[in-house]
mmCIF file of C-alpha atoms and ligand atoms in Angstrom:
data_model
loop_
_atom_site.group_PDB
_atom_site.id
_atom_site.type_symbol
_atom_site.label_atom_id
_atom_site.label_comp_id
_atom_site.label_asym_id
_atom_site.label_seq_id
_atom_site.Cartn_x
_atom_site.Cartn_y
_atom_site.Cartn_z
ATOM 1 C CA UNK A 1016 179.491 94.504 141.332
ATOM 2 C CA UNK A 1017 176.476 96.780 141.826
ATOM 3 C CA UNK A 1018 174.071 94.699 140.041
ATOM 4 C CA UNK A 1019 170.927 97.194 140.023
ATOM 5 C CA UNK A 1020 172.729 100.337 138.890
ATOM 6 C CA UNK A 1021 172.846 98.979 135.409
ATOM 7 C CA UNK A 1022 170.447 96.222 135.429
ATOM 8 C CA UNK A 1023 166.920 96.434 134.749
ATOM 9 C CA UNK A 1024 164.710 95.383 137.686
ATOM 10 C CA UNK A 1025 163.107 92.452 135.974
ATOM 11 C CA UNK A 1026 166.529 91.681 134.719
ATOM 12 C CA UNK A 1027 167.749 91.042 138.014
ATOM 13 C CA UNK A 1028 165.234 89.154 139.290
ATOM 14 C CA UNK A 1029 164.638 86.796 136.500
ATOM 15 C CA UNK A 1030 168.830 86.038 137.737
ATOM 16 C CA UNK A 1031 168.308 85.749 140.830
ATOM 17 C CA UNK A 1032 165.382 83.087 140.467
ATOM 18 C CA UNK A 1033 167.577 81.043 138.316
ATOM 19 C CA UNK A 1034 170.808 81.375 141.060
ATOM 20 C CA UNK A 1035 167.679 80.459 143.616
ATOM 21 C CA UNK A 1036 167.149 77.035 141.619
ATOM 22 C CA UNK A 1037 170.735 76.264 140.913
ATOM 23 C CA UNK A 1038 172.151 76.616 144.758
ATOM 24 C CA UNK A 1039 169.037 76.396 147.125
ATOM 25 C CA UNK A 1040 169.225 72.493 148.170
ATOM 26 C CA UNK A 1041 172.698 72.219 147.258
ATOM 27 C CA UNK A 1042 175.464 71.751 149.378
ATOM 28 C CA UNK A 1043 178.756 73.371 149.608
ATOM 29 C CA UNK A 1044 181.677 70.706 149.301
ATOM 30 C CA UNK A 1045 184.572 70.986 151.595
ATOM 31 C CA UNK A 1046 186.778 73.545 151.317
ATOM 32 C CA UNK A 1047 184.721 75.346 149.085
ATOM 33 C CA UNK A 1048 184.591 79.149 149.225
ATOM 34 C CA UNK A 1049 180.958 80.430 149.182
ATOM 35 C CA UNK A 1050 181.886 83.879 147.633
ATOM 36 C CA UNK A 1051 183.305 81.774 144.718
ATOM 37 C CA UNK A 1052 180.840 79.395 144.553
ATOM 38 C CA UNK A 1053 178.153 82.379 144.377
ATOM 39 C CA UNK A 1054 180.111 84.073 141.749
ATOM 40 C CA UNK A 1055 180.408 81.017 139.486
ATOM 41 C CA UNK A 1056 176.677 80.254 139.945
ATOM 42 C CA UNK A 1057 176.048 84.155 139.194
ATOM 43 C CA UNK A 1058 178.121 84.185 136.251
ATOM 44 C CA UNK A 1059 175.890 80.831 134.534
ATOM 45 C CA UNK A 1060 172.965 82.548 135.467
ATOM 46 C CA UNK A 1061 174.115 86.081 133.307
ATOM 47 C CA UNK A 1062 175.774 83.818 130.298
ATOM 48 C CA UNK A 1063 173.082 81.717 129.852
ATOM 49 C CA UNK A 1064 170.907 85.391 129.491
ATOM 50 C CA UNK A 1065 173.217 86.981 127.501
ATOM 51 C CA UNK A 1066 173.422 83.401 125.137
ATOM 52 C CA UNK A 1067 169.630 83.465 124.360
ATOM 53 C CA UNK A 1068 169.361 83.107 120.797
ATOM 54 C CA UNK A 1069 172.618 84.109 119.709
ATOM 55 C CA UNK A 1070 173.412 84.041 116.096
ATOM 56 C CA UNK A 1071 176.632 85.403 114.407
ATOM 57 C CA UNK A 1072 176.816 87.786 112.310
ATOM 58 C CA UNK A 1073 179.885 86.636 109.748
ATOM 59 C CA UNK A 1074 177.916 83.335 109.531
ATOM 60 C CA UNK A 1075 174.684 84.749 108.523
ATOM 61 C CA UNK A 1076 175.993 87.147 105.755
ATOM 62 C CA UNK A 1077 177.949 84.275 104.868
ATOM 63 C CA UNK A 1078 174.588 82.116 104.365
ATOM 64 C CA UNK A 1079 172.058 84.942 102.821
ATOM 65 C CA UNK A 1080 175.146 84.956 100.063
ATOM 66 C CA UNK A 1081 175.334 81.439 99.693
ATOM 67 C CA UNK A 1082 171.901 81.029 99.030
ATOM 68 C CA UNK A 1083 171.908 83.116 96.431
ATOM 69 C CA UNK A 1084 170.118 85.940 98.107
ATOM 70 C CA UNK A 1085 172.108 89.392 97.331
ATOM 71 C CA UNK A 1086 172.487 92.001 98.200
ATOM 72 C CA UNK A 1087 172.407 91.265 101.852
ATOM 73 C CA UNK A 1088 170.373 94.330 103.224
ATOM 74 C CA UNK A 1089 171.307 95.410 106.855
ATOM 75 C CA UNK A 1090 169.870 98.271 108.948
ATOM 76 C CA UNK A 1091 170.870 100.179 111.627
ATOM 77 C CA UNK A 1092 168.337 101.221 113.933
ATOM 78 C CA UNK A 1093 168.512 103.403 116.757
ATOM 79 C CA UNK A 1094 167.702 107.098 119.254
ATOM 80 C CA UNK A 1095 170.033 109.351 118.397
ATOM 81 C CA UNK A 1096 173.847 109.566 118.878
ATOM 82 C CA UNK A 1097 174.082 105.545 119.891
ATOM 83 C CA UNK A 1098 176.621 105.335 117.287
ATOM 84 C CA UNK A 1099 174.814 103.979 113.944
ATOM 85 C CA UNK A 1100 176.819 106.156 111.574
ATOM 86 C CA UNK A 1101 179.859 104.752 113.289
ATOM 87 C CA UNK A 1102 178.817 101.171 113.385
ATOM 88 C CA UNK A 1103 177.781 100.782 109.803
ATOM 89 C CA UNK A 1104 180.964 102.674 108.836
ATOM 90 C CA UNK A 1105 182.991 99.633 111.483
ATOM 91 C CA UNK A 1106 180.959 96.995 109.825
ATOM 92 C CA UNK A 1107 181.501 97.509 106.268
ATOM 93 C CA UNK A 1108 184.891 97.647 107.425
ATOM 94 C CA UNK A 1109 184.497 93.928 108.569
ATOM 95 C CA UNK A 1110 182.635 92.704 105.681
ATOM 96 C CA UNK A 1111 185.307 94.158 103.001
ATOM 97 C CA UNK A 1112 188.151 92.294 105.896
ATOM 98 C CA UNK A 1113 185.789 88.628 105.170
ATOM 99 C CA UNK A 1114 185.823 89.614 101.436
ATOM 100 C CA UNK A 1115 182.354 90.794 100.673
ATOM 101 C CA UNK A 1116 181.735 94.192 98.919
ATOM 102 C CA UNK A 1117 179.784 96.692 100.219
ATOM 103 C CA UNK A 1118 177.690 99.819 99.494
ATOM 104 C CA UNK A 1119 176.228 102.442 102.684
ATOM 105 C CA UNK A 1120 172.816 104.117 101.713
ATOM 106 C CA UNK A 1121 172.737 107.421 103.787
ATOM 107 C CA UNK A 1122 169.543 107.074 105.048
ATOM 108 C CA UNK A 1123 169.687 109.639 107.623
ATOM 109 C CA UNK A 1124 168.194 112.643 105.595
ATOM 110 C CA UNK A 1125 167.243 114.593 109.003
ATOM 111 C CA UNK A 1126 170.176 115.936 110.955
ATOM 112 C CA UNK A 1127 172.865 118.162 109.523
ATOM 113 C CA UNK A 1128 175.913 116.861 108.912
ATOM 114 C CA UNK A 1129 174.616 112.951 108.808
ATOM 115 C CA UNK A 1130 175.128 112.616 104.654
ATOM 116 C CA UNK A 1131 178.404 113.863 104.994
ATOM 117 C CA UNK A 1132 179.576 111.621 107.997
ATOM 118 C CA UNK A 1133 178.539 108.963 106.003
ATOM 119 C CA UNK A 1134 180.189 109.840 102.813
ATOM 120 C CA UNK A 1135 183.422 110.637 104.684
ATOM 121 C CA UNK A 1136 183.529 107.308 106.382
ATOM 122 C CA UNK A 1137 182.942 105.432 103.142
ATOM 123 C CA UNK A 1138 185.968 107.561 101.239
ATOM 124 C CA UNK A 1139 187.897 106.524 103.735
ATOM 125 C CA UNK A 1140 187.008 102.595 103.397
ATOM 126 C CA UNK A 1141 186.867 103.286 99.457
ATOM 127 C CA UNK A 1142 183.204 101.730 99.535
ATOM 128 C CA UNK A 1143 180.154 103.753 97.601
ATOM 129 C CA UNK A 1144 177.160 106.093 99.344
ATOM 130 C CA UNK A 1145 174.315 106.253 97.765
ATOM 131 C CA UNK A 1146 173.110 109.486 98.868
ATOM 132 C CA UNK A 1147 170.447 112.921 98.360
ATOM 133 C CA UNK A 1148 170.253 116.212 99.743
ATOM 134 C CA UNK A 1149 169.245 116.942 103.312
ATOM 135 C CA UNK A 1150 165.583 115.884 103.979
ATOM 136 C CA UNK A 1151 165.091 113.588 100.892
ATOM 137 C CA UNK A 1152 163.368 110.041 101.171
ATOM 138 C CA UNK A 1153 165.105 107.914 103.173
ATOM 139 C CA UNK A 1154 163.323 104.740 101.721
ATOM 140 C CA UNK A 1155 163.836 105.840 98.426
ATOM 141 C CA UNK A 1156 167.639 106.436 99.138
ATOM 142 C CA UNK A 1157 167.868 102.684 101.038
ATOM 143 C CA UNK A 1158 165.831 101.329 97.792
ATOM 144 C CA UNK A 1159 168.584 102.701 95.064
ATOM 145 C CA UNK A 1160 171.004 101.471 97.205
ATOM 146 C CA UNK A 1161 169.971 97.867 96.572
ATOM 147 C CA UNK A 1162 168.777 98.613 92.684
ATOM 148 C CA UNK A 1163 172.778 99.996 92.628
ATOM 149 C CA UNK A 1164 173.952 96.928 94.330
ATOM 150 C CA UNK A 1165 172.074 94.491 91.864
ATOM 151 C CA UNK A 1166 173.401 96.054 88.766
ATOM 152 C CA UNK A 1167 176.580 95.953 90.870
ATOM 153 C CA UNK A 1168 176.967 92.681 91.853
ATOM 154 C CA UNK A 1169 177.643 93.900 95.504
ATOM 155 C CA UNK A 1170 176.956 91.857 98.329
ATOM 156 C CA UNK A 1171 176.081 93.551 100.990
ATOM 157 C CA UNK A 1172 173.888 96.866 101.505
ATOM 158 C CA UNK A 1173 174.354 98.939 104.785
ATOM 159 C CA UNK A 1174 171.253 100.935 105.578
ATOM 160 C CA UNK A 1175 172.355 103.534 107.928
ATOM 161 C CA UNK A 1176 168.602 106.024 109.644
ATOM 162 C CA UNK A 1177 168.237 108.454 111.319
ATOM 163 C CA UNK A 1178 167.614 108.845 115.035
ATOM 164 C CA UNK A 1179 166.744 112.290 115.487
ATOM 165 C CA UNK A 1180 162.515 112.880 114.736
ATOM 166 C CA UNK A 1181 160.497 115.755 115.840
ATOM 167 C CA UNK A 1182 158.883 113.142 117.931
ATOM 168 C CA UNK A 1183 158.538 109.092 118.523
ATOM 169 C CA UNK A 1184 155.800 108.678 115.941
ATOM 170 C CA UNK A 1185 158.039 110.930 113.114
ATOM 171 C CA UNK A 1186 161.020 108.589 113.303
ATOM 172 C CA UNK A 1187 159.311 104.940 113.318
ATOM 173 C CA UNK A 1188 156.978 106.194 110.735
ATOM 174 C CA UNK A 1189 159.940 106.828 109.108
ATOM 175 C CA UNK A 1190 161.828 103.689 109.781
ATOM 176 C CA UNK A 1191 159.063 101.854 109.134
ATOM 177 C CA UNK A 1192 158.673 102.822 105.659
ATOM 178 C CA UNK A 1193 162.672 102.187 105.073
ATOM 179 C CA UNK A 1194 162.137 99.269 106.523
ATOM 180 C CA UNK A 1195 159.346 97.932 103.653
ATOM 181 C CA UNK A 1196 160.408 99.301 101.088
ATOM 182 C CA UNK A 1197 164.289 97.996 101.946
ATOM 183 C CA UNK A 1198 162.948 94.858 103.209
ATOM 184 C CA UNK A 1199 166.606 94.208 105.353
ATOM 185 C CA UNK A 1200 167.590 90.654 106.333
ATOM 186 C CA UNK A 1201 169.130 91.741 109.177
ATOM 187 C CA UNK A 1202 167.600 95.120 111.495
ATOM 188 C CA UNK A 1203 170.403 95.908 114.038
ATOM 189 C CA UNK A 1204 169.371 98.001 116.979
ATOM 190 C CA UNK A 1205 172.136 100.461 118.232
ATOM 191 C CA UNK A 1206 172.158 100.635 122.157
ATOM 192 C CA UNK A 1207 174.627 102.898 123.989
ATOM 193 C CA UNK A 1208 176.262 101.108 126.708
ATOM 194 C CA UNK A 1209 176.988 104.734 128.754
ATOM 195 C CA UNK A 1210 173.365 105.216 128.524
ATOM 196 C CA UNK A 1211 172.275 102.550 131.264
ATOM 197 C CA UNK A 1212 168.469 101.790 131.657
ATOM 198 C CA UNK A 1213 167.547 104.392 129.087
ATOM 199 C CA UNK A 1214 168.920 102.257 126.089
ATOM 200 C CA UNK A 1215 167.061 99.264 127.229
ATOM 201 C CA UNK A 1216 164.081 101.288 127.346
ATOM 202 C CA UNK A 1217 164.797 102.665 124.030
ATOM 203 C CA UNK A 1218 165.408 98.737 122.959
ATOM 204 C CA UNK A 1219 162.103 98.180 124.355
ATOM 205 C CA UNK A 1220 160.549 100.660 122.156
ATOM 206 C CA UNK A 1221 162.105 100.113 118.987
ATOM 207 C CA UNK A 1222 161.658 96.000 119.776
ATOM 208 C CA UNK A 1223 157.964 96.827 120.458
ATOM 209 C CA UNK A 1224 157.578 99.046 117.319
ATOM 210 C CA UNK A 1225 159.181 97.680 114.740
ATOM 211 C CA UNK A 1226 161.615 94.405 115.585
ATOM 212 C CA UNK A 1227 164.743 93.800 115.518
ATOM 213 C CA UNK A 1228 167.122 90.951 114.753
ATOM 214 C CA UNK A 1229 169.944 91.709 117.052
ATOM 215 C CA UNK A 1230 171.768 94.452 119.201
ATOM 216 C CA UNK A 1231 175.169 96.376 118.872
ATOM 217 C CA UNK A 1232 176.197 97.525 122.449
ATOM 218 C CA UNK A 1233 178.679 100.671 121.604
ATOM 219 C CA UNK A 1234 180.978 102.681 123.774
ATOM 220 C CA UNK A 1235 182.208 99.921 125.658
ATOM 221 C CA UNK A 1236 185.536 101.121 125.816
ATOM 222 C CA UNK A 1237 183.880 104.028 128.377
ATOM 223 C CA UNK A 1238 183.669 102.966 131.634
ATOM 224 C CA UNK A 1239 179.976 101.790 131.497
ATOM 225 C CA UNK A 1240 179.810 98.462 132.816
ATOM 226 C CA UNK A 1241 177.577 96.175 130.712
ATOM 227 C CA UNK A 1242 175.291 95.818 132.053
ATOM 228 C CA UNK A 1243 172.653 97.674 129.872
ATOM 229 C CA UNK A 1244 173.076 94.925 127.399
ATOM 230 C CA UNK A 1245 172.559 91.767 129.626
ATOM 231 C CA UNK A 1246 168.911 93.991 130.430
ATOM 232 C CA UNK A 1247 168.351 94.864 126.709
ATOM 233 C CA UNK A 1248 169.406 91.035 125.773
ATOM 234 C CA UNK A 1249 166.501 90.624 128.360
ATOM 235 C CA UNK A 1250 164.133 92.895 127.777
ATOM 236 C CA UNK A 1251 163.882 91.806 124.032
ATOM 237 C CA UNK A 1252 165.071 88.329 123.671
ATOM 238 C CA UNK A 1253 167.534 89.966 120.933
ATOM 239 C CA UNK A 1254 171.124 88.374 121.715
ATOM 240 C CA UNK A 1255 173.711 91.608 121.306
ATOM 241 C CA UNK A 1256 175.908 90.681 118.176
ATOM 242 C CA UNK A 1257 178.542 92.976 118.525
ATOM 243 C CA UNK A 1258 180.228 95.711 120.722
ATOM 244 C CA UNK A 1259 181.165 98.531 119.718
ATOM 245 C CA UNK A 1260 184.968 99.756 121.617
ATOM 246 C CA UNK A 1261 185.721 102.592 120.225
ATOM 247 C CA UNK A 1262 186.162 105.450 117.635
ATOM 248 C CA UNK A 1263 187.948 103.218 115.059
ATOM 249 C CA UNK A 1264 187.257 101.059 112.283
ATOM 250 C CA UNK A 1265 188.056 97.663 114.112
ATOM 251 C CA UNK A 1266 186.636 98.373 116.982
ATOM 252 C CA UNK A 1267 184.006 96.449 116.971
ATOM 253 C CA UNK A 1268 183.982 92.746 118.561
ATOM 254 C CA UNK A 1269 181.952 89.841 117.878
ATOM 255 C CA UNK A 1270 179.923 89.901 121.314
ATOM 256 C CA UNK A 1271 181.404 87.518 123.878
ATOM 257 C CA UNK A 1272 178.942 86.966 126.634
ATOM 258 C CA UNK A 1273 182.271 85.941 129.066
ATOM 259 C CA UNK A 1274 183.513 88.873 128.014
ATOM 260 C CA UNK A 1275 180.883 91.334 128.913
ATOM 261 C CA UNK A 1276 180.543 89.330 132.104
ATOM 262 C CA UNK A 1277 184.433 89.150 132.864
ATOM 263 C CA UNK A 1278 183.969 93.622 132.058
ATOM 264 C CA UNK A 1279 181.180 93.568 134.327
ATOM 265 C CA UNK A 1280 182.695 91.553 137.062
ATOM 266 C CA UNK A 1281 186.450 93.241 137.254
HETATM 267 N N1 GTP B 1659 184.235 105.715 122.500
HETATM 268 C C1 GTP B 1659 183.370 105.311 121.567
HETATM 269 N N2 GTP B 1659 182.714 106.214 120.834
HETATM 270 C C2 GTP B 1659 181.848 105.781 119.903
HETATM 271 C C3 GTP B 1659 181.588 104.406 119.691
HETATM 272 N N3 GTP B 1659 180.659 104.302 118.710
HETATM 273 C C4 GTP B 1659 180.369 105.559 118.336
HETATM 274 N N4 GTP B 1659 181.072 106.467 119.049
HETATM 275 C C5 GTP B 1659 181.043 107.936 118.961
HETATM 276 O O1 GTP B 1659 179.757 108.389 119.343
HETATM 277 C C6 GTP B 1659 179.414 109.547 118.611
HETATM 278 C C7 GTP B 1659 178.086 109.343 117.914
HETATM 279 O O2 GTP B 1659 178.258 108.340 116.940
HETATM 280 P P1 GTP B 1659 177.416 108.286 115.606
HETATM 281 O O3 GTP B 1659 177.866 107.101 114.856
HETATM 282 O O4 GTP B 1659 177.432 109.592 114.918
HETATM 283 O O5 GTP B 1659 175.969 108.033 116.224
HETATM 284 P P2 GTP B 1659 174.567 108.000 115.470
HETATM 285 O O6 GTP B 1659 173.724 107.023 116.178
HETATM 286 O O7 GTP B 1659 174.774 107.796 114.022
HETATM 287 O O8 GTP B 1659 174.048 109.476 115.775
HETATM 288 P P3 GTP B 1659 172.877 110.269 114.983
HETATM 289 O O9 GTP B 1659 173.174 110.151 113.538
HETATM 290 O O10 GTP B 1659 172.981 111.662 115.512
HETATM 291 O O11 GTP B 1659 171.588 109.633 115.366
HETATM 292 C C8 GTP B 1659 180.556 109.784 117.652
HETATM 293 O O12 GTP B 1659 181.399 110.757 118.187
HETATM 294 C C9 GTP B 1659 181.259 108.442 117.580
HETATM 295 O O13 GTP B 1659 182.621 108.547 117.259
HETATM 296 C C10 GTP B 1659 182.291 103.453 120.516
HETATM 297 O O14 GTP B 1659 182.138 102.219 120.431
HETATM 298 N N5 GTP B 1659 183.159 103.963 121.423
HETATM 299 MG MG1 MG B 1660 174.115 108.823 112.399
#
């Protein structure tokens, strides 16, 4: 495993301080094999990074409901092309599998073509889209969603944004107002794996900016390697929630930090 070409530099050596003060002083038993010994001590140094603060997704929709407090606003967050409009489309897909009823605000008002990805993806899962022309309010849009969902009875709203600004300051100006006049329990950032070091620094940003609650790691099925989100889990101290593996609706797996580590590792 090449553990700088996907790791962040701080990343790495925050690992190998805590492999330092698990083996240094410790002795090898008998018959022990030092490459396996390493890789075990390696592999509780990455899990126990990757474990940080982990909290599952099922289980809090499950509670926000249970106490009462519904709709259940979640938003997707993200640069552009991560995979939001995908994701929210996989994860209303989940929630409608555990039960709950859902409704997608199209939030993404900017690029061409975003409303009606949206929409499609919600025909398809026979769940409403709340929805304006190209370049409306995206708050406003996000904020009908919910009033809709109230009258509705529906539990959960899926805030899908845009990624694609003119510039930095464009989008989380944007986002930000979504994000107060939505008020989400639950901000999910969208981090390409594929995209290596560039979607933890684009973690970094949108942690530094505006917060987040917890990471989606897509396009794991490519052959990126992980390890972007053991250095965005870093980076932010956000756990990643889910991974996203592909095109499809149920492609998308509760995160498993062994299983990112047994990806990376193989
Ligand atoms: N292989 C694979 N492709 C994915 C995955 N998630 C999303 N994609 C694809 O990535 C492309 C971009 O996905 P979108 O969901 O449109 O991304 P977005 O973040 O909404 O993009 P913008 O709206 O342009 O900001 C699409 O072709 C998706 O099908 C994944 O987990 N695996
Ligand atoms: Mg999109």
């Amino acid at each position: 495993m090449r553990l700088e070409s996907d790791i962040s530099s701080d990343a790495v050596t925050s690992v190998l301080d805590a492999l330092r003060t698990s083996l240094v002083g410790s002795r090898l038993r008998r018959g022990a094999e030092l490459a396996k010994v390493l890789e075990a001590a390696l592999k509780r140094a990455l899990r126990n990074l990757l474990s940080a603060g982990y909290w599952d997704f099922d289980a809090s929709i499950q509670s926000f409901l249970d106490e009462g407090d519904s709709p259940v606003v979640v938003m997707l967050v993200g640069v552009n092309g991560t995979g939001k409009t995908t994701t929210a489309a996989k994860i209303a897909h989940r929630l409608q599998s555990n039960g709950h009823s859902v409704i997608a605000a199209a939030g993404d008002t900017f690029r061409a073509g975003a409303i009606q990805q949206l929409e499609s993806h919600c025909e398809n899962l026979g769940i409403r889209c709340i929805s304006s022309q190209r370049g409306g309010d995206a708050a406003a849009i996000a904020r009908d969603a919910i009033e809709s969902a109230k009258a509705k009875n529906i539990d959960v709203v899926l805030v899908d944004t845009a990624g694609r600004m003119q510039n930095k300051t464009n989008l989380m100006k944007e986002l930000e107002k979504v994000r107060r006049v939505a008020n989400p329990h639950l901000v999910l950032f969208v981090g390409d794996a594929l995209a290596g070091n560039d979607a933890v620094d684009q973690a970094r940003m949108f942690q530094e900016m505006m917060r987040f609650d917890g990471a989606v790691l897509s396009k794991m099925d490519t052959d990126a390697k992980g390890g972007a989100g053991l250095s965005i889990a870093f980076a932010t101290s956000r756990p990643i929630v889910f991974a996203g593996t592909g095109q499809g609706y149920d492609d998308l797996l509760q995160f498993d930090p062994d299983w990112l580590l047994d990806e990376m590792f193989s």
